[in-house]
PDB file of C-alpha atoms in Angstrom:
ATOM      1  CA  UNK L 277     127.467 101.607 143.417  1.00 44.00           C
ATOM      2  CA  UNK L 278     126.177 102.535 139.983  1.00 45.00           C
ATOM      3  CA  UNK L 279     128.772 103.092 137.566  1.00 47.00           C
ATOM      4  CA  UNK L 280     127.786 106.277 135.180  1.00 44.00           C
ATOM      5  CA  UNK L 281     130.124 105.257 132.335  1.00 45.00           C
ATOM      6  CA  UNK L 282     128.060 103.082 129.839  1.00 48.00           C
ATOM      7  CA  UNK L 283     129.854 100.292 129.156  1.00 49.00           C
ATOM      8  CA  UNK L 284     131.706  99.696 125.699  1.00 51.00           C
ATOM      9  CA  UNK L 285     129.969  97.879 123.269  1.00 55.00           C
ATOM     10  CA  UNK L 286     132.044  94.892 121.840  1.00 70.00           C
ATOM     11  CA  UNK L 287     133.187  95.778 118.734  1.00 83.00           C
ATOM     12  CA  UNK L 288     132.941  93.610 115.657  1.00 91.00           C
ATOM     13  CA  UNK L 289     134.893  92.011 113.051  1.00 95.00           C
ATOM     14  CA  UNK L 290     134.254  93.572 109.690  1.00 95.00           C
ATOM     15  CA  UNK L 291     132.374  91.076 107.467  1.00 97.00           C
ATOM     16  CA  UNK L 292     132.578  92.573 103.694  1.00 98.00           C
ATOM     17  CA  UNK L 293     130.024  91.804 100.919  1.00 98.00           C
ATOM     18  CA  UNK L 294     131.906  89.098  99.340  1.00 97.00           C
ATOM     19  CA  UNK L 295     129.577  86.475 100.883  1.00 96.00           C
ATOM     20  CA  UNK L 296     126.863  88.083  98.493  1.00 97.00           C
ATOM     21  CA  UNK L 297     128.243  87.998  95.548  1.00 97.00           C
ATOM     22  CA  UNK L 298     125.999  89.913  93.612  1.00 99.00           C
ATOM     23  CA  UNK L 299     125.023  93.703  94.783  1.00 99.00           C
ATOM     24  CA  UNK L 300     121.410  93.622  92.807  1.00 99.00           C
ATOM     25  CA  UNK L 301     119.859  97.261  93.211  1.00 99.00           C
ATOM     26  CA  UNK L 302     121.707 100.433  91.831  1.00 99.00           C
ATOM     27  CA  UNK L 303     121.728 103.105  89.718  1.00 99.00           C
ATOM     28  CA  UNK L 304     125.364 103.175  87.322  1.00 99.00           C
ATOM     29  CA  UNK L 305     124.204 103.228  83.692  1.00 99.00           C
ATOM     30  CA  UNK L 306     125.050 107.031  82.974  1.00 99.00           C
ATOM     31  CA  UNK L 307     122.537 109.891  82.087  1.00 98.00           C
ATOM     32  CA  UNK L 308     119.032 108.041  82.116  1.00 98.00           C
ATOM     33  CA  UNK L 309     117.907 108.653  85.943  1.00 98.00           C
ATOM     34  CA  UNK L 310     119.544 110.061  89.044  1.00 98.00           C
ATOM     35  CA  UNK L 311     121.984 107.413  89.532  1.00 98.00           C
ATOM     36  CA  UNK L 312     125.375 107.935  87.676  1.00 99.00           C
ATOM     37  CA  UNK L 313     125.688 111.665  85.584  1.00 98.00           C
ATOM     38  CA  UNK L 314     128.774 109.585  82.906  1.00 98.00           C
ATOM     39  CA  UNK L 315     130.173 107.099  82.174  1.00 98.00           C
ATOM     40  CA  UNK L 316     133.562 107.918  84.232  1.00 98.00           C
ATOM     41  CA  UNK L 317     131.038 108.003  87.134  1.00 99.00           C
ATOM     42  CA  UNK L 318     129.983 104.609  86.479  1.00 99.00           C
ATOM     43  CA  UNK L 319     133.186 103.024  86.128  1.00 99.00           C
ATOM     44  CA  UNK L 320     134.579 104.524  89.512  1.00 99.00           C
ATOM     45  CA  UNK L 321     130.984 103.321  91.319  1.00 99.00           C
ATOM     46  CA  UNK L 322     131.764 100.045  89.871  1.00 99.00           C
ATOM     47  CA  UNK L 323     135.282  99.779  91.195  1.00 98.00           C
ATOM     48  CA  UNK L 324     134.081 100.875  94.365  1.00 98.00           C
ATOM     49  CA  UNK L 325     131.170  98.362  94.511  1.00 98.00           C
ATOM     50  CA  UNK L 326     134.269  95.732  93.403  1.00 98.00           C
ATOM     51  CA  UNK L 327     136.536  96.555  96.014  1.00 98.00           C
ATOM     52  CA  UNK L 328     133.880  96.347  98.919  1.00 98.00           C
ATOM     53  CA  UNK L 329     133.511  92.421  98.121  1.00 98.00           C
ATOM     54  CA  UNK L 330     130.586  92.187  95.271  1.00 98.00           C
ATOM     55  CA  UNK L 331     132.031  90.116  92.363  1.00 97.00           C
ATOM     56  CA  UNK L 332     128.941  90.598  90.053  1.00 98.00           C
ATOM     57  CA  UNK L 333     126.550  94.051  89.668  1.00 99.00           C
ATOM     58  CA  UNK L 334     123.008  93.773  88.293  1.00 99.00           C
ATOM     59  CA  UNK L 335     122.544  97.421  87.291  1.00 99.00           C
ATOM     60  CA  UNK L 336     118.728  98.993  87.843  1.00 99.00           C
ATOM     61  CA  UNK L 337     117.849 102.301  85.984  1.00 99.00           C
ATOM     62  CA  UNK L 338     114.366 103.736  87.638  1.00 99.00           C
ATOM     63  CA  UNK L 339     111.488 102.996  84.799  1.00 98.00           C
ATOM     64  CA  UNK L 340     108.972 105.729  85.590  1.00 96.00           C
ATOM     65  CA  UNK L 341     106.181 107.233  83.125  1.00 91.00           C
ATOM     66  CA  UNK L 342     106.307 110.993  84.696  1.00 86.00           C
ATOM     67  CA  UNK L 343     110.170 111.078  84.797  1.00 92.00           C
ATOM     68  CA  UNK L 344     112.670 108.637  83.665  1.00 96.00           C
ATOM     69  CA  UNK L 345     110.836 106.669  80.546  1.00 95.00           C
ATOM     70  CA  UNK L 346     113.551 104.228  79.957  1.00 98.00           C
ATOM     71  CA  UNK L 347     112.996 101.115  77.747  1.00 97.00           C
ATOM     72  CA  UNK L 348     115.082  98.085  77.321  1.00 98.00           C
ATOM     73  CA  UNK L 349     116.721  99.609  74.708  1.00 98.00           C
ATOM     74  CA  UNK L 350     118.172 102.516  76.147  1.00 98.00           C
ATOM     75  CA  UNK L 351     118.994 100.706  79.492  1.00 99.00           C
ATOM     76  CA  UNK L 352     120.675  97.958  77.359  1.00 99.00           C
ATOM     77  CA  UNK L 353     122.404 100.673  75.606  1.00 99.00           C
ATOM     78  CA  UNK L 354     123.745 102.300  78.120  1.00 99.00           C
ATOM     79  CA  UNK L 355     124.507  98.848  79.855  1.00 99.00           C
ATOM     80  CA  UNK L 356     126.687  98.253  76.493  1.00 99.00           C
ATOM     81  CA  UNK L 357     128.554 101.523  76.993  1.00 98.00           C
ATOM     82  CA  UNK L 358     129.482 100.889  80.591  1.00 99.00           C
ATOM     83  CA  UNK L 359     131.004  97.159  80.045  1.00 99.00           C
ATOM     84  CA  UNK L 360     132.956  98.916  76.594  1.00 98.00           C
ATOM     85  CA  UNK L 361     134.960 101.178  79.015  1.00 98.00           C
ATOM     86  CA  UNK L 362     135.197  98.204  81.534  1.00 98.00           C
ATOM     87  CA  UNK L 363     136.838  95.934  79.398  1.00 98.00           C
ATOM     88  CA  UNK L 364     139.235  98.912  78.177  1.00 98.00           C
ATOM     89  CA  UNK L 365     139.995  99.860  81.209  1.00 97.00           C
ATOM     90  CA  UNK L 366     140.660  96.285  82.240  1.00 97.00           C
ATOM     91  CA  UNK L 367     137.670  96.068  85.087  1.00 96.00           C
ATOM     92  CA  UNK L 368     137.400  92.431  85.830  1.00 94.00           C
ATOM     93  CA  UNK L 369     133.694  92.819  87.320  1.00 96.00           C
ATOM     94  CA  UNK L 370     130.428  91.233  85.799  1.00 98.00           C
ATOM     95  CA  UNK L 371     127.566  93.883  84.781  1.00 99.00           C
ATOM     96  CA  UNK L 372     124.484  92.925  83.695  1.00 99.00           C
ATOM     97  CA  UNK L 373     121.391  95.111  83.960  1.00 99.00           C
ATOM     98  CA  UNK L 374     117.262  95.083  85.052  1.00 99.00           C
ATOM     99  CA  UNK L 375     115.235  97.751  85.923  1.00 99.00           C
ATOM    100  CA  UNK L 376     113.302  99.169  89.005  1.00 99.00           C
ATOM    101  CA  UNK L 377     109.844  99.499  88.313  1.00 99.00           C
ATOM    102  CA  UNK L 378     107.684 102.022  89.872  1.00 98.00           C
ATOM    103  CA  UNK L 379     104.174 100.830  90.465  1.00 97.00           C
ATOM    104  CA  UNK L 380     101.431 103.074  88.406  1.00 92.00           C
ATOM    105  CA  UNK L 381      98.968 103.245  86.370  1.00 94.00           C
ATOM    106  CA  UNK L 382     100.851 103.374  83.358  1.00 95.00           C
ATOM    107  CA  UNK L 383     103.571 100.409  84.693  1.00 97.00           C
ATOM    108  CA  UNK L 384     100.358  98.548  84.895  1.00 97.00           C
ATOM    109  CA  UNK L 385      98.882  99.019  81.534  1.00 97.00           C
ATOM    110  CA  UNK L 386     102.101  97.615  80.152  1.00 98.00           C
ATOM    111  CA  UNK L 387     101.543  94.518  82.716  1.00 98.00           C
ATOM    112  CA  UNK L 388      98.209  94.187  81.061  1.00 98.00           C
ATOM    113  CA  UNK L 389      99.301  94.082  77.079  1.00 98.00           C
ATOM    114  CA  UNK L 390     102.009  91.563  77.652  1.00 98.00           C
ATOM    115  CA  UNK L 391     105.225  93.796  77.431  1.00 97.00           C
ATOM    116  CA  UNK L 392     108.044  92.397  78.958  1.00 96.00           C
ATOM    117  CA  UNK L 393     110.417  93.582  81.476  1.00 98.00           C
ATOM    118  CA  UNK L 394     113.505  93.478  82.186  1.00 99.00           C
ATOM    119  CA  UNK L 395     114.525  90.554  85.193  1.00 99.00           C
ATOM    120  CA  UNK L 396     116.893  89.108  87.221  1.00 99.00           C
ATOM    121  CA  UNK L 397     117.591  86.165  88.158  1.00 98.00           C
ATOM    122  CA  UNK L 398     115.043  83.431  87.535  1.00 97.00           C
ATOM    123  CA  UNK L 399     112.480  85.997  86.398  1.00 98.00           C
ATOM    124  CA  UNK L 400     112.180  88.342  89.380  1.00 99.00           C
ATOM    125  CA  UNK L 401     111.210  91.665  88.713  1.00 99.00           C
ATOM    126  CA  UNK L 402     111.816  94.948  91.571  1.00 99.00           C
ATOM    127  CA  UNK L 403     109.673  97.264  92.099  1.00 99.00           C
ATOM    128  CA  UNK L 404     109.354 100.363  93.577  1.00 98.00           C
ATOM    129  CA  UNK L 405     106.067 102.594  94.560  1.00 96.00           C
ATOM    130  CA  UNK L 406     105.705 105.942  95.895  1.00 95.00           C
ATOM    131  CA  UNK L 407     107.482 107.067  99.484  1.00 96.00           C
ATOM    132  CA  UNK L 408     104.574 108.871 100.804  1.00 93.00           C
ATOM    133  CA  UNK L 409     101.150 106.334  99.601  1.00 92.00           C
ATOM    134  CA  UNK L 410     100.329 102.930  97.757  1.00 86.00           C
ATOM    135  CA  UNK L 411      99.161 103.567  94.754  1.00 89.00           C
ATOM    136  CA  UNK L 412      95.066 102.635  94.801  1.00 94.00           C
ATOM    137  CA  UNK L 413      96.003  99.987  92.099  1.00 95.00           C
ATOM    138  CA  UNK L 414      99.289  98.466  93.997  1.00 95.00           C
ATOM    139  CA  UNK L 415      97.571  94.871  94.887  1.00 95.00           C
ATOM    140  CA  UNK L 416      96.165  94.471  91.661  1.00 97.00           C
ATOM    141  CA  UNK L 417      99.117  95.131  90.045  1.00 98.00           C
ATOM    142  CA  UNK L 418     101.377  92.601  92.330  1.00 97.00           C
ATOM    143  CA  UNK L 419      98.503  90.024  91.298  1.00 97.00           C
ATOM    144  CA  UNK L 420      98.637  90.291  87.587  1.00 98.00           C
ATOM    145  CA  UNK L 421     102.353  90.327  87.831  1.00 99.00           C
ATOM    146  CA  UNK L 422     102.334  87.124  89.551  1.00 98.00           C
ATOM    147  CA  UNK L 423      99.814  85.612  87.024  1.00 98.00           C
ATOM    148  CA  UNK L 424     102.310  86.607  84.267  1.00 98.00           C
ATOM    149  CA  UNK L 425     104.556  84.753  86.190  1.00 98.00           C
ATOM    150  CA  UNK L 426     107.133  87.310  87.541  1.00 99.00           C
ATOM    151  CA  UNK L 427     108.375  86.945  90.887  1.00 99.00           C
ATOM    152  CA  UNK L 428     108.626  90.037  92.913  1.00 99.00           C
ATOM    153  CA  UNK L 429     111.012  91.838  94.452  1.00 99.00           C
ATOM    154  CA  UNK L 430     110.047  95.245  96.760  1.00 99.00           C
ATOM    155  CA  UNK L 431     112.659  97.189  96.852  1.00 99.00           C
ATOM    156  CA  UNK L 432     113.817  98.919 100.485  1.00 99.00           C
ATOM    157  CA  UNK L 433     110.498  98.353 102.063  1.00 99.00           C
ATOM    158  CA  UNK L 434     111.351 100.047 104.912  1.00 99.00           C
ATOM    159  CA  UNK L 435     111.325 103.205 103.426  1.00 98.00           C
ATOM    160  CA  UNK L 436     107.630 103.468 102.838  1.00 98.00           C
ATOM    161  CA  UNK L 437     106.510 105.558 105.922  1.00 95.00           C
ATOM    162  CA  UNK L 438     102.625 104.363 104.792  1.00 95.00           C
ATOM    163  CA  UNK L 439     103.588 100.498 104.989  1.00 96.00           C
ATOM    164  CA  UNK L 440     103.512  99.106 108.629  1.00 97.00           C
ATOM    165  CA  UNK L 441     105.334  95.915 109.678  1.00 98.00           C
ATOM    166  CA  UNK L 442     102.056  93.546 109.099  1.00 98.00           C
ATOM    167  CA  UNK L 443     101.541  95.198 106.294  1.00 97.00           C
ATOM    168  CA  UNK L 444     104.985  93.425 105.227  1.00 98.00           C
ATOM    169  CA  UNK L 445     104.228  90.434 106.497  1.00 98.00           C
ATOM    170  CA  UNK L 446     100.791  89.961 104.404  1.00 97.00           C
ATOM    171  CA  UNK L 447     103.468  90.719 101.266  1.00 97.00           C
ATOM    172  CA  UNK L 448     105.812  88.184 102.476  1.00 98.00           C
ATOM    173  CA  UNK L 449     102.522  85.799 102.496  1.00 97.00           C
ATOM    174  CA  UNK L 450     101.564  86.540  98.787  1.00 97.00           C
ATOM    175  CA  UNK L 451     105.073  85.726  97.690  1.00 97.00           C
ATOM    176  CA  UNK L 452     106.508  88.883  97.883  1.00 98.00           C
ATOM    177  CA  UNK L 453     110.589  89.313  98.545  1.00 99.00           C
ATOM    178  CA  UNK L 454     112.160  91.968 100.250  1.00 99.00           C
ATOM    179  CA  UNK L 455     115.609  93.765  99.476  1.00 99.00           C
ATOM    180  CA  UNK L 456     116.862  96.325 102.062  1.00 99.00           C
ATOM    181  CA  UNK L 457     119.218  99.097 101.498  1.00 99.00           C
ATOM    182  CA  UNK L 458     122.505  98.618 103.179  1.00 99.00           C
ATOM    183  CA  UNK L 459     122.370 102.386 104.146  1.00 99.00           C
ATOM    184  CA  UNK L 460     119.451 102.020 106.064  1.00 99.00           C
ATOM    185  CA  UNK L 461     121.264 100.195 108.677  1.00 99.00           C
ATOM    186  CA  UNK L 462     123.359 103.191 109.052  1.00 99.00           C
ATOM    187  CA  UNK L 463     120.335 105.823 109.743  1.00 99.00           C
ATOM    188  CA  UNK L 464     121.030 107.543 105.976  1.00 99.00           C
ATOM    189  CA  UNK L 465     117.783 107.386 105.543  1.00 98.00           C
ATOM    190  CA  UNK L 466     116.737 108.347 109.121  1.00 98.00           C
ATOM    191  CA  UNK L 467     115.839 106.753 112.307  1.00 98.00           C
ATOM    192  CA  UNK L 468     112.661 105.396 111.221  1.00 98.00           C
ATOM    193  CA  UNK L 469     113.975 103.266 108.282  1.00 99.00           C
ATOM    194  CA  UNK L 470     116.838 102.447 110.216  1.00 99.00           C
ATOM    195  CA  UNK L 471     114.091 100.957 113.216  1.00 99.00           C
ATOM    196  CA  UNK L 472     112.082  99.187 110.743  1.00 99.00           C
ATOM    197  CA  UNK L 473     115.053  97.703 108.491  1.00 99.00           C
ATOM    198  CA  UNK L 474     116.436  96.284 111.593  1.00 99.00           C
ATOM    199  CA  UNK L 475     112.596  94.956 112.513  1.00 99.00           C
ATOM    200  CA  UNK L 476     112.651  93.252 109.100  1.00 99.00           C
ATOM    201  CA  UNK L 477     115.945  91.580 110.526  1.00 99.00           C
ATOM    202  CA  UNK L 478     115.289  90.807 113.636  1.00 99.00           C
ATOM    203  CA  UNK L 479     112.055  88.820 111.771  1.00 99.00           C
ATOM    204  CA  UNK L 480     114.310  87.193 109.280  1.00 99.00           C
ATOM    205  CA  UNK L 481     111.904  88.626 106.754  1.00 99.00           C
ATOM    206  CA  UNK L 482     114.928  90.038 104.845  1.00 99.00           C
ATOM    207  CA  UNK L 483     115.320  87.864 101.235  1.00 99.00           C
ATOM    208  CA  UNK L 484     118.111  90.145  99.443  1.00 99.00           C
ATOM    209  CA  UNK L 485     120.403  93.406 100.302  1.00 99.00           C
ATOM    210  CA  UNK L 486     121.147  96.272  97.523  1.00 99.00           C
ATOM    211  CA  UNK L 487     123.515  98.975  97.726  1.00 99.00           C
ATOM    212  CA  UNK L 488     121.386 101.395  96.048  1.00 99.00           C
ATOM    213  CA  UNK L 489     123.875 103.128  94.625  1.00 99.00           C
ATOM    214  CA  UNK L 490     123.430 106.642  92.977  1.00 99.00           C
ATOM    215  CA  UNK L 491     126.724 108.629  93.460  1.00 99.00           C
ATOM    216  CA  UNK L 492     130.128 108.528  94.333  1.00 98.00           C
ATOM    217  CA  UNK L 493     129.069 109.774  98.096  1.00 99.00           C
ATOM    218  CA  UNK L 494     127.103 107.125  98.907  1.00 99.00           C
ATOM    219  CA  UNK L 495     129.753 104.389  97.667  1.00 99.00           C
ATOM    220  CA  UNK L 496     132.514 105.688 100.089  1.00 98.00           C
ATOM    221  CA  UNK L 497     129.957 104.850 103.206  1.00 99.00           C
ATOM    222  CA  UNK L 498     128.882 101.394 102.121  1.00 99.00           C
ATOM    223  CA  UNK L 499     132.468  99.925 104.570  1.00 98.00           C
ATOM    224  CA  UNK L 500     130.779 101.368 107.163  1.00 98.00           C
ATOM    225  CA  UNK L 501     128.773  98.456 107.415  1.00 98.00           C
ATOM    226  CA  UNK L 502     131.218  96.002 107.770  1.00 98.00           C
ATOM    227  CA  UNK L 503     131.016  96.008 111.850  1.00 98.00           C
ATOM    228  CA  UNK L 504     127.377  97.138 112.042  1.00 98.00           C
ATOM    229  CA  UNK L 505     125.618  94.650 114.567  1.00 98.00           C
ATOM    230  CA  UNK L 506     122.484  94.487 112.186  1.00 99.00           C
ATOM    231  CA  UNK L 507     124.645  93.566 109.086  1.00 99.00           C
ATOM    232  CA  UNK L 508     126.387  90.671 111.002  1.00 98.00           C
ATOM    233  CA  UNK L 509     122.608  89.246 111.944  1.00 98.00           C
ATOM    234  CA  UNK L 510     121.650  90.184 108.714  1.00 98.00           C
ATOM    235  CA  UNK L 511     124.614  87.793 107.412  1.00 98.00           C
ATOM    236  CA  UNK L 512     124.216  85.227 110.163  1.00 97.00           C
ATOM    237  CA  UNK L 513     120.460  84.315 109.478  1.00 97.00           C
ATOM    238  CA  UNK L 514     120.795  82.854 106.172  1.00 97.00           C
ATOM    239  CA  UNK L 515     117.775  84.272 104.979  1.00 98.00           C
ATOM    240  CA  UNK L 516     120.044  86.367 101.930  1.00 99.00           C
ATOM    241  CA  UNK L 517     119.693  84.971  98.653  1.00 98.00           C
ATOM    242  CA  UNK L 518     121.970  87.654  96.371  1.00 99.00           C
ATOM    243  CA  UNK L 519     124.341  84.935  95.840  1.00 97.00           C
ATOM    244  CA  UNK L 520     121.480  82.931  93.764  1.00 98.00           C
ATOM    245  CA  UNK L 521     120.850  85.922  90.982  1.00 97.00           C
TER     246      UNK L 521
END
């Protein structure tokens, strides 16, 4: 006889961030994108980040020609500001800062003249391109990075509706590293993403994990994780290299 009560899944034993280290995508420097709105927002985000496991945040404003045209000087401004209120308010956390780069034609005029950019790491750079379509210069763009000598990080990958799975694996080919948002392995995102983040997983074609931050909201679901199934095989493959930035 066929029982009709689905049977309870085992449940896990959180696992927090701490085996990370370093939370390397997010958006906390105040006022210059549409990550953190002050610099009392940035503080709590960091606590938050802190408390969840991450000893060390690498900071990423969006760098964008049509919208947020931030330089290395106002992102290491604002990178300033945040660790002044840190230290007064006695924040024992490590902030540094980069950038997330989104792939266009301007981005790659820059890549052309020589102008650096800010990195992590041993010199690896994240980008970012548009949600709906590759840019018709995305390739060539990823190739004269290279040549400059960057290494690349794409940022959530499985956000870009456009970019099938073997798509993703010809990136992972050229070199390419991919960082998923932990919120995609709680369907924030959508089904979708959710689908091909775990994919990505399930191929131990994952290289780093970001938080992604932008707001207060998003910080209090980040625990949520901590018994997701995908998170613990996500942990478990040894395929995350946060720790090494």
């Amino acid at each position: 006889m066929f029982s009709f009560f689905k049977r309870k899944e085992r449940s896990l034993e959180p696992i927090t961030f701490e085996s990370l280290g370093c939370d390397m995508h997010s958006h906390m420097i105040a006022g210059i994108d549409d990550g953190s709105p002050d610099v009392e927002t940035s503080v709590e985000l960091v606590k938050k980040i802190h408390s969840l496991g991450f000893k060390k945040v690498i900071t990423t404003p969006h760098v964008m020609h049509d919208f947020y045209r931030n330089t290395p000087d106002i992102i290491l401004g604002g990178l300033k500001d945040l660790q002044g209120e840190l230290k007064k308010q006695s924040v024992d956390v490590e902030v540094s800062a980069a950038a997330e780069y989104y792939i266009d034609f301007d981005f790659e005029s820059k890549v052309d003249v020589g102008e650096k950019f800010l990195t992590m790491g041993d010199n690896q750079i994240l980008i970012e391109t548009s949600f709906i379509s590759a840019p018709p210069n995305f390739g060539e763009t990823i190739f004269k990075l290279q040549l400059a000598g960057y290494k690349i990080i794409l940022a959530h990958p499985e956000r870009y509706g456009f970019m099938s799975f073997e798509d993703l694996k010809t990136y992972k080919t050229r070199s390419l590293s991919l960082q998923i948002n932990l919120l995609s392995l709680l369907g924030f995102y959508g089904k979708p993403v959710r689908l091909m983040a775990e994919k990505l997983i399930d191929n131990n074609m994952v290289d780093y994990v970001g938080t992604d931050c932008h707001n207060l909201h998003q910080a209090s679901l980040y625990s949520k994780c901590f018994t997701n199934k995908y998170w613990h095989k996500l942990v478990e493959s040894g395929t995350l290299k946060n720790h090494t930035l």
